[in-house]
Short mmCIF file of C-alpha atoms in Angstrom, two decimals:
data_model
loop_
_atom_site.label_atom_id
_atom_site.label_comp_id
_atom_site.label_asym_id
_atom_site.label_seq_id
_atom_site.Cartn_x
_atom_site.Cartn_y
_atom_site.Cartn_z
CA UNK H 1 -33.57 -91.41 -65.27
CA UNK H 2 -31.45 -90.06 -68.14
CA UNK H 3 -34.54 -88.49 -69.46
CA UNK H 4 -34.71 -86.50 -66.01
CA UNK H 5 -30.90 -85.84 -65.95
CA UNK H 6 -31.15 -84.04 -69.39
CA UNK H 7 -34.47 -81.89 -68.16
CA UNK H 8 -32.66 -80.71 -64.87
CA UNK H 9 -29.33 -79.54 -66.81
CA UNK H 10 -31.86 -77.99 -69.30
CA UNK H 11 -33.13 -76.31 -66.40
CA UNK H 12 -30.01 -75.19 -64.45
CA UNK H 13 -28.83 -73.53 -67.36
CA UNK H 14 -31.69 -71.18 -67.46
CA UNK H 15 -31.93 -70.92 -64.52
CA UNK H 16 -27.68 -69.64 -64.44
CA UNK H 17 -28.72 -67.60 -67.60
CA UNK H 18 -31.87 -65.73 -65.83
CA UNK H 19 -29.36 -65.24 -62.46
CA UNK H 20 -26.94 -63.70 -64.96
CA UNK H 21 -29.31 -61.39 -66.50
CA UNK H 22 -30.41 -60.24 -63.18
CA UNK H 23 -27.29 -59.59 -61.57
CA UNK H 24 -26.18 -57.60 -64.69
CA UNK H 25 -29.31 -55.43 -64.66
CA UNK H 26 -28.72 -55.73 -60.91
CA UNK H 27 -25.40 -53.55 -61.50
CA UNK H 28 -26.10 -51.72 -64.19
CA UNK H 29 -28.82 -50.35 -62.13
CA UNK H 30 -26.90 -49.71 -59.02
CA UNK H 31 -23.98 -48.38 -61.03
CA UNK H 32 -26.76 -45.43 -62.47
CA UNK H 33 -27.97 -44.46 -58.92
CA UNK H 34 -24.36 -44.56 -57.51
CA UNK H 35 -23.46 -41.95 -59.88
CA UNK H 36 -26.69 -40.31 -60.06
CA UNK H 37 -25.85 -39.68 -56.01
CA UNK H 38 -22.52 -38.75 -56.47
CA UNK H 39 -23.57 -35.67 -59.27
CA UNK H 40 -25.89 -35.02 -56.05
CA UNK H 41 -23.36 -34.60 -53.70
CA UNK H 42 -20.50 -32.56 -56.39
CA UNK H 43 -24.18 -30.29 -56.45
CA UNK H 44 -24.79 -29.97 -53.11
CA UNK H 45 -21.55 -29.63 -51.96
CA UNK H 46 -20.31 -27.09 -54.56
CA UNK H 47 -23.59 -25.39 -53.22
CA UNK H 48 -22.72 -25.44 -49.22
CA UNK H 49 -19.15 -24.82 -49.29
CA UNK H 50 -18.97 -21.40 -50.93
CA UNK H 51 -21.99 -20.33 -48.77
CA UNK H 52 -20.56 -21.81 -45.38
CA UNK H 53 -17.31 -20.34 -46.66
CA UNK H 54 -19.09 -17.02 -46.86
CA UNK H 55 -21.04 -17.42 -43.41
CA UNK H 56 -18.39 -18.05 -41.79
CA UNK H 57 -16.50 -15.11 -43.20
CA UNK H 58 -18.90 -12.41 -42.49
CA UNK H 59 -20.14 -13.99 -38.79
CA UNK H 60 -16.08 -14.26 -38.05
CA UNK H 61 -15.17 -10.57 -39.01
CA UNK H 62 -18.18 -9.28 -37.35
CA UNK H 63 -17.38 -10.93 -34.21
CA UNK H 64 -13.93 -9.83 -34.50
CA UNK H 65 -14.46 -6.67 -34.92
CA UNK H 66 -17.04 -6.41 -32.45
CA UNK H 67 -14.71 -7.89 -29.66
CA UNK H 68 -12.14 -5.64 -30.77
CA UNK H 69 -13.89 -2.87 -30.70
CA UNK H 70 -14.92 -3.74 -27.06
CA UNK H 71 -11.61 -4.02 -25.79
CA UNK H 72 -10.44 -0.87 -27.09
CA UNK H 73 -13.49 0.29 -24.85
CA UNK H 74 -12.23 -1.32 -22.04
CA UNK H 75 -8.50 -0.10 -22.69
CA UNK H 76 -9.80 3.70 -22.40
CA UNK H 77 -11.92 3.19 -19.65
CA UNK H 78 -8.73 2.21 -17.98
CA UNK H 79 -7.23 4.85 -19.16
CA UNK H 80 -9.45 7.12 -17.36
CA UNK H 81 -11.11 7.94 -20.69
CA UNK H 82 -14.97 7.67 -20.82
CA UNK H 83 -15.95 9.62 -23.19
CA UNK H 84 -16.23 6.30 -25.46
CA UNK H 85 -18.97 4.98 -26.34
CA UNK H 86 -19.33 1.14 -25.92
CA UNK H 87 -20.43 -0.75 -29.30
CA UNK H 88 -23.04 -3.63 -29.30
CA UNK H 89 -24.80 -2.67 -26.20
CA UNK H 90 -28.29 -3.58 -28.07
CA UNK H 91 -27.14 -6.88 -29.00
CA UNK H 92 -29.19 -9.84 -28.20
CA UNK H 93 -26.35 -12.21 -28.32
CA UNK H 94 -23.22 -12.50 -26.68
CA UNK H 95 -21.18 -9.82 -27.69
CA UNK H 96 -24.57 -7.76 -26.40
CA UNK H 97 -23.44 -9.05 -22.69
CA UNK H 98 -19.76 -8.34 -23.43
CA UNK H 99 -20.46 -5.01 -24.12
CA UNK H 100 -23.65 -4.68 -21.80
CA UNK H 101 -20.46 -5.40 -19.01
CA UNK H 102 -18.19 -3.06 -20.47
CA UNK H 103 -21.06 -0.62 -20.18
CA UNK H 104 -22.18 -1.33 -16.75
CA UNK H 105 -17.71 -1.25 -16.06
CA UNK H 106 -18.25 2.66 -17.28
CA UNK H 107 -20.54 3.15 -15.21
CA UNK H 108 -19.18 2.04 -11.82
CA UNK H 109 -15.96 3.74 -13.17
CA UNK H 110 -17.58 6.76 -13.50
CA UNK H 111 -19.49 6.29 -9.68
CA UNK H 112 -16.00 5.99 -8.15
CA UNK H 113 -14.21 9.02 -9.79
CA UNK H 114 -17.36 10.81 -8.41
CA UNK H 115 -17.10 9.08 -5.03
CA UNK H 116 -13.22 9.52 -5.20
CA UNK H 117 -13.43 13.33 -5.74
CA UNK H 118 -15.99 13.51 -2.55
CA UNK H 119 -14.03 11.78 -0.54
CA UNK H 120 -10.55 14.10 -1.21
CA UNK H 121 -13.10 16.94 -0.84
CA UNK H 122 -14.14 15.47 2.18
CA UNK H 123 -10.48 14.28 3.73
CA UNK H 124 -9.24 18.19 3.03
CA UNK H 125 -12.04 19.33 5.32
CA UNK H 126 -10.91 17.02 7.72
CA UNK H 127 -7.33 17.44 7.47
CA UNK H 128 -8.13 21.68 7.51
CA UNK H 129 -10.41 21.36 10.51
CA UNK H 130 -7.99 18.90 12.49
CA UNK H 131 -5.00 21.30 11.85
CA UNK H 132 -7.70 24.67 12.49
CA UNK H 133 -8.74 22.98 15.42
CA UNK H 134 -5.25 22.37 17.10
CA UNK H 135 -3.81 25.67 16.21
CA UNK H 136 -7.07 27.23 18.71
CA UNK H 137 -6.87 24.86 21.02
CA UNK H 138 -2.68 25.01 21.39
CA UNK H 139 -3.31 28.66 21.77
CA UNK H 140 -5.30 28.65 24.99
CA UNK H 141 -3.10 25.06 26.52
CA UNK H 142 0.20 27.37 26.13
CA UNK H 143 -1.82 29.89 28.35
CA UNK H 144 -2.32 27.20 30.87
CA UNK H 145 1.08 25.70 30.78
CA UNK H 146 2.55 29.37 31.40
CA UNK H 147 -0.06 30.16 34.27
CA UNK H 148 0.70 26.99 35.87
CA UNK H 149 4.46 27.51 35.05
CA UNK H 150 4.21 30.92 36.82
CA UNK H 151 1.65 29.42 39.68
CA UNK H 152 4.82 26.76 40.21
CA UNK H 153 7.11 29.61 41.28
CA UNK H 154 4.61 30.87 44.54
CA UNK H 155 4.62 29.16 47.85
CA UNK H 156 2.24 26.85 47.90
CA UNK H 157 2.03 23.85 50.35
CA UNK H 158 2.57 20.07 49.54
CA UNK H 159 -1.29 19.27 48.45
CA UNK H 160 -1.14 21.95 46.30
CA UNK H 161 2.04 21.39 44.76
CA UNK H 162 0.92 17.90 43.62
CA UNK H 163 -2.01 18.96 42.18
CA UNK H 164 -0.18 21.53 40.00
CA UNK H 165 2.48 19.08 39.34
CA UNK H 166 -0.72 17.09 37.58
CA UNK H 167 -2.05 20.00 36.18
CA UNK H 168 1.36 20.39 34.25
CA UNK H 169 1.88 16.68 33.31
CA UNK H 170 -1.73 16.74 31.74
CA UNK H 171 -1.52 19.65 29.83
CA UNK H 172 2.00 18.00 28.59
CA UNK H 173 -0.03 14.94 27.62
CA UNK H 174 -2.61 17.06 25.77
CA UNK H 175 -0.35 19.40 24.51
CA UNK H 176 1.99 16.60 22.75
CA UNK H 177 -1.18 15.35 21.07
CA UNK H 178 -2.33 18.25 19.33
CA UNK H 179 1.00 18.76 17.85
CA UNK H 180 1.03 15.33 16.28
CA UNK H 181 -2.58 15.73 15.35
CA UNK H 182 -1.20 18.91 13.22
CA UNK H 183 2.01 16.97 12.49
CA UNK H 184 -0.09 14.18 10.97
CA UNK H 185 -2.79 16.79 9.04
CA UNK H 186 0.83 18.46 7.61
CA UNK H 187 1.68 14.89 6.25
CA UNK H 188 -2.04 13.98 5.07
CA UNK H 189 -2.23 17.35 3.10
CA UNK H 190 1.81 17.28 1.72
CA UNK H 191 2.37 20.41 3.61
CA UNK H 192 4.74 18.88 5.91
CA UNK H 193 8.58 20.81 5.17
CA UNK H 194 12.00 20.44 6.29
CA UNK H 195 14.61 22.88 7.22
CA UNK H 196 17.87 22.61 6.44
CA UNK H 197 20.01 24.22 8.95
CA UNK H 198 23.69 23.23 10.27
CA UNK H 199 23.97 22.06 13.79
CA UNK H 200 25.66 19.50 16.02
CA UNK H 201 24.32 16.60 16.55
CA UNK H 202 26.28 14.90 19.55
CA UNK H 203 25.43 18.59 21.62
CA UNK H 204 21.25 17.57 20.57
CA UNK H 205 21.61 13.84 21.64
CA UNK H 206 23.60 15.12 24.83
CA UNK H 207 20.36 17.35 25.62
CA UNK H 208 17.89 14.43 24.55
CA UNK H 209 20.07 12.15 26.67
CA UNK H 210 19.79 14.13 29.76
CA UNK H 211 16.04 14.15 28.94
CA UNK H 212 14.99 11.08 28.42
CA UNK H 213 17.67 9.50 31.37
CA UNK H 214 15.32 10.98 33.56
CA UNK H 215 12.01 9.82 32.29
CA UNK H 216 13.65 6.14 32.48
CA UNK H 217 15.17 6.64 35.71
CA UNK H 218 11.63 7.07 37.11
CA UNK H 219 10.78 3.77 35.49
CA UNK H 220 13.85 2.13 37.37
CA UNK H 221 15.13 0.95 33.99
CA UNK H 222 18.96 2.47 32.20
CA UNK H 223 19.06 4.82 29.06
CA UNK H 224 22.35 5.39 27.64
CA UNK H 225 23.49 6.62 24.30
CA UNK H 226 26.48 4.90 22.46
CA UNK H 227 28.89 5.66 19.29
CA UNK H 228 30.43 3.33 17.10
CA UNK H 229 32.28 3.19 13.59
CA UNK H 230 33.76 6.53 11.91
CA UNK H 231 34.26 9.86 13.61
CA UNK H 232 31.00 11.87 13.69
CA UNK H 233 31.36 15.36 11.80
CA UNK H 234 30.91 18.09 14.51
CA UNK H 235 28.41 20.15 11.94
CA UNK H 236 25.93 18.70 9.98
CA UNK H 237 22.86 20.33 7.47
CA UNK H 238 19.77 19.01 8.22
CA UNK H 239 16.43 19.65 10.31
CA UNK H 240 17.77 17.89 13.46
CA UNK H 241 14.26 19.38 15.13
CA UNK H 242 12.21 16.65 13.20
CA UNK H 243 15.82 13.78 13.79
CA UNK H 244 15.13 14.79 17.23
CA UNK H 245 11.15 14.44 17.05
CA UNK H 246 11.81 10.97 15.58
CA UNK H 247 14.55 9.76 18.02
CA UNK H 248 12.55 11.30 21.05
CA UNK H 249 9.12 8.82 19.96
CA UNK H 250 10.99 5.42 19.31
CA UNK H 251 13.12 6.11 22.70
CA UNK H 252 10.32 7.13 24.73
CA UNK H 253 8.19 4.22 23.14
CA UNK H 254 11.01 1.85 24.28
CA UNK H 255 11.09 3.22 27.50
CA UNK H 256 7.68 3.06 28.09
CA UNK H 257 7.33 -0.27 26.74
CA UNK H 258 10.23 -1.85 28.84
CA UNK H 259 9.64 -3.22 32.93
CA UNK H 260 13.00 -4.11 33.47
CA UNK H 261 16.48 -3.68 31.74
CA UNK H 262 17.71 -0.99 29.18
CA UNK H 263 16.75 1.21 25.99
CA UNK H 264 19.85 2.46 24.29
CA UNK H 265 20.59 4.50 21.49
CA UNK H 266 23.20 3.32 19.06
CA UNK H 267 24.60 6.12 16.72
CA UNK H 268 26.87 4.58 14.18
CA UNK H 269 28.30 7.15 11.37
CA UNK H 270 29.71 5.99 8.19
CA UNK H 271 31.63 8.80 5.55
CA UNK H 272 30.81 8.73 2.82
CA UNK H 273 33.54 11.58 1.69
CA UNK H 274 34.16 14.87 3.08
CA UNK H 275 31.07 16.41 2.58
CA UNK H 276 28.56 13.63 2.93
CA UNK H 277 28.37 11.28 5.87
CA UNK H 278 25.41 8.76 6.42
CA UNK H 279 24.38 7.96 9.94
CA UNK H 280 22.57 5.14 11.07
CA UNK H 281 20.51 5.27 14.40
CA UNK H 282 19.19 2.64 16.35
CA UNK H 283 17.12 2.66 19.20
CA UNK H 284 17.34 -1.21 20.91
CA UNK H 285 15.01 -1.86 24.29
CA UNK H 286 14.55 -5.05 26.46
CA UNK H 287 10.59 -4.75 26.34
CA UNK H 288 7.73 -6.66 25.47
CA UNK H 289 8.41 -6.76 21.82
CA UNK H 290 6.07 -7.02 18.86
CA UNK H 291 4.89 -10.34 16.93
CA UNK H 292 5.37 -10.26 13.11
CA UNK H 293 1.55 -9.33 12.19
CA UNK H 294 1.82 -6.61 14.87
CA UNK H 295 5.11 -5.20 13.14
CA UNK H 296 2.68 -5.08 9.71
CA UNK H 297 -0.03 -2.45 11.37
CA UNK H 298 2.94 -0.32 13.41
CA UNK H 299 2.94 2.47 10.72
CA UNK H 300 -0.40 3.25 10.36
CA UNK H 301 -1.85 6.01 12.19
CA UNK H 302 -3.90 5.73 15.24
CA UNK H 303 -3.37 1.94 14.72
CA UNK H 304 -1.88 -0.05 17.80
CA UNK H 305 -1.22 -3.31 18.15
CA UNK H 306 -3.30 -4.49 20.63
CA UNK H 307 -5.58 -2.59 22.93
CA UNK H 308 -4.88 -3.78 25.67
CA UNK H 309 -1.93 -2.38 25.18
CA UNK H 310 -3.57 1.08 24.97
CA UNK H 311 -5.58 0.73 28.07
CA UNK H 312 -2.00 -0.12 29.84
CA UNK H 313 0.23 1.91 28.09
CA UNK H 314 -2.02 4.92 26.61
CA UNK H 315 -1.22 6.37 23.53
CA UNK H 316 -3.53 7.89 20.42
CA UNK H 317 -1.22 5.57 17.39
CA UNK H 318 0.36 8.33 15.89
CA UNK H 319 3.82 8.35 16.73
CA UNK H 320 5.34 6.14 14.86
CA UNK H 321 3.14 6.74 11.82
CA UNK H 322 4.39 10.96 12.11
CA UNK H 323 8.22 9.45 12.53
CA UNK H 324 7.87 7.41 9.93
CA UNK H 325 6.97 9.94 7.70
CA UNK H 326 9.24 12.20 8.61
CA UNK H 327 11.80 9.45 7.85
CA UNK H 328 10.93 9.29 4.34
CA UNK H 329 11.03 13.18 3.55
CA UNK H 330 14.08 12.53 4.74
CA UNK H 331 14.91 9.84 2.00
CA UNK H 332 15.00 6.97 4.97
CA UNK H 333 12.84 4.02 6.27
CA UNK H 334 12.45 3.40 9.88
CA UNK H 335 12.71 -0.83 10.19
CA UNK H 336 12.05 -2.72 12.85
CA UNK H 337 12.94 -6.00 14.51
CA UNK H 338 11.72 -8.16 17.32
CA UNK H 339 11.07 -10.91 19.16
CA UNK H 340 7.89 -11.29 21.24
CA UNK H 341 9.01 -11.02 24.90
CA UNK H 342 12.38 -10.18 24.74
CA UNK H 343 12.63 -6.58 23.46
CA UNK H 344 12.73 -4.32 20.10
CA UNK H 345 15.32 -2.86 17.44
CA UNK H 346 14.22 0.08 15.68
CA UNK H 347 16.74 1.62 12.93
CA UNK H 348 16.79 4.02 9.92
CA UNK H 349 20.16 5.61 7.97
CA UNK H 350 20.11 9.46 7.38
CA UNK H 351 22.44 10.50 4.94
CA UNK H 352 23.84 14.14 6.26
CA UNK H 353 25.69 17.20 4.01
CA UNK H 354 28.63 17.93 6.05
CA UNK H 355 28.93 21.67 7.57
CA UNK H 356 31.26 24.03 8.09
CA UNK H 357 29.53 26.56 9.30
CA UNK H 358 30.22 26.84 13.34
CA UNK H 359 26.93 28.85 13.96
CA UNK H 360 24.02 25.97 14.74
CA UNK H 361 20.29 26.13 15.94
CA UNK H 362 20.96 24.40 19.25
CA UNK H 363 23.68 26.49 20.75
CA UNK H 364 20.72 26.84 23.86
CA UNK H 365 19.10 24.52 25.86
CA UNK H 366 16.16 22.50 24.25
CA UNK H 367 13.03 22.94 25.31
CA UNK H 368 11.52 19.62 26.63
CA UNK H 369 7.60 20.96 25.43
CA UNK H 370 8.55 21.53 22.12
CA UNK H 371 9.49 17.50 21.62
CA UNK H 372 6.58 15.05 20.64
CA UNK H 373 6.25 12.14 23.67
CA UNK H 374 4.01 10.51 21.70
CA UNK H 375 4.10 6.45 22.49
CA UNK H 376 2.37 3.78 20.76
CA UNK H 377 1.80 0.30 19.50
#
């Protein structure tokens, strides 16, 4: 047994002393291809960086610039510019597409000043042949009016008397729409002026007054006009033809919208000092009244709110759009308020040069034909 004891601990101690040699040569070896790998990596890294570094660089500035250079295309064509040419359109990548859009951006730019040109061309013809058109065919509807006028002062029996009476209320009717027709080409084409003569305003709205009592009278509804606040100047500068043409449509288009009740006209003037006074009108009826997305469309021309309305009512839509116009040469905005069933406000503020001159532009009777009756809605 001792014999075997002595063998075994001869044997574990080579066996420790070949484990040892092992594990040394073990880690020297490992220790050789760990830095052997990391002179690899110090290599290829201070290979890659400098060349991604570079890469990166030049890829970065040319898609910079690129993009840049794009967007100052885009800028001019905004601009209105395009005489520019647009870099990168034979790109494959995607600053090709970017500027492949801007291109394509030019393009349909360059359709619509085209189209945009044909169509001014085209809305001057219109607006010269609609004005042309009105001026020959006033012409001959004055004749009418005057032969009819004339015919109105013979003996004629009852029948007849009507049907002339008809005569005369159409070619009214017609005659009040070519003048807004050539009101409404003056406006399209900027040619629409205003005087600026001195007259008397409470003397007009007496005549319009007497006028327009009438046509409500037949409608068995009230028309009254009413002053409040500061003392209105007796002579004011202005063109109280067109104050009149605006005041006649929004009354009449009260009175023709309204079954029962009243249309009055509020005048309300405010000085300002001695020589300037601002006047606000408003025209309040009892009608139908308007909804708010109706009030949105009242402006534009031949626009009404509903047709049904038109088939009741008549009307070509161009009223309120002339008036409104007329309001803003005028340095004024015609508003509106309403609620649906129970009746309208219209109102717009006028600021007037006081006058002193006593000598006025309706010192004689006014002509009911030469007012627009236009209605609308």
């Amino acid at each position: 047994m001792a014999g075997e004891a002595i063998e075994f601990s001869i044997l574990s101690k080579k066996l420790v002393e070949v484990s040892t040699a092992r594990l040394e040569k073990t880690q020297s070896e490992s220790n050789r291809i760990i830095q052997d790998n990391y002179y690899m990596i110090f290599l290829f890294l201070g290979i890659s960086i400098p060349i991604f570094l570079f890469l990166g660089y030049y890829y970065n500035k040319d898609i910079f610039n690129s993009i840049e250079k794009i967007a100052e295309s885009f800028k001019a064509l905004i601009r209105g510019d395009q005489s520019n040419e647009i870099p990168g359109v034979d790109r494959q990548d995607e600053i090709g597409m970017l500027a492949k859009a801007a291109s394509s951006f030019k393009e349909l730019n360059q359709n619509l000043k085209v189209a945009k040109i044909d169509a001014e061309k085209a809305f001057r013809i219109k607006s010269d042949f609609l004005a042309n058109m009105s001026h020959e065919i006033r012409t001959p509807m004055n004749g009418i009016l005057g032969m009819v006028s004339l015919l109105e002062r013979t003996n004629l029996n009852k029948d007849q008397t009507e049907m002339l009476s008809t005569i005369s209320s159409s070619g009214d009717g017609l005659l009040t729409i070519l003048n807004d027709i050539l009101d409404i080409s003056k406006v399209d084409a900027g040619k629409l002026e205003l005087e600026n003569v001195s007259f008397n305003l409470k003397e007009n709205l007496k005549q319009l007054d007497f006028i327009l009592r009438q046509e409500a009278s037949s409608k068995g509804i009230s028309f009254s006009t009413e002053y409040i606040g500061d003392e209105l100047p007796k002579f004011l500068l202005g063109d109280i033809t067109r104050i009149r043409q605006i005041l006649t449509n929004l009354i009449s288009n009260g009175i023709k919208f309204t079954e029962k009740g009243n249309v009055r006209l509020v005048v309300a003037p405010k000085t300002i000092d001695e020589k300037k006074c601002k006047i606000k009108f408003t025209v309040i009826d009892t009608g139908i009244g308007i909804t708010e997305n109706e009030i949105k469309e009242l402006f534009v021309p031949f626009n009404q709110a509903d047709t049904s309305i038109t088939r009741k009512f008549g009307g070509t839509g161009l009223g309120l759009s002339i008036s409104e116009n007329l309001a803003s040469l005028m340095g004024s905005k015609i508003e509106v308020k309403s609620n649906y069933g129970q009746g309208s406000t219209f109102f717009f503020e006028i600021e007037f040069q006081v006058s002193d001159n006593i000598k006025t532009v309706e010192d004689e009777l006014m002509d009911p034909k030469s007012v627009s009756y236009t209605h609308l809605r």
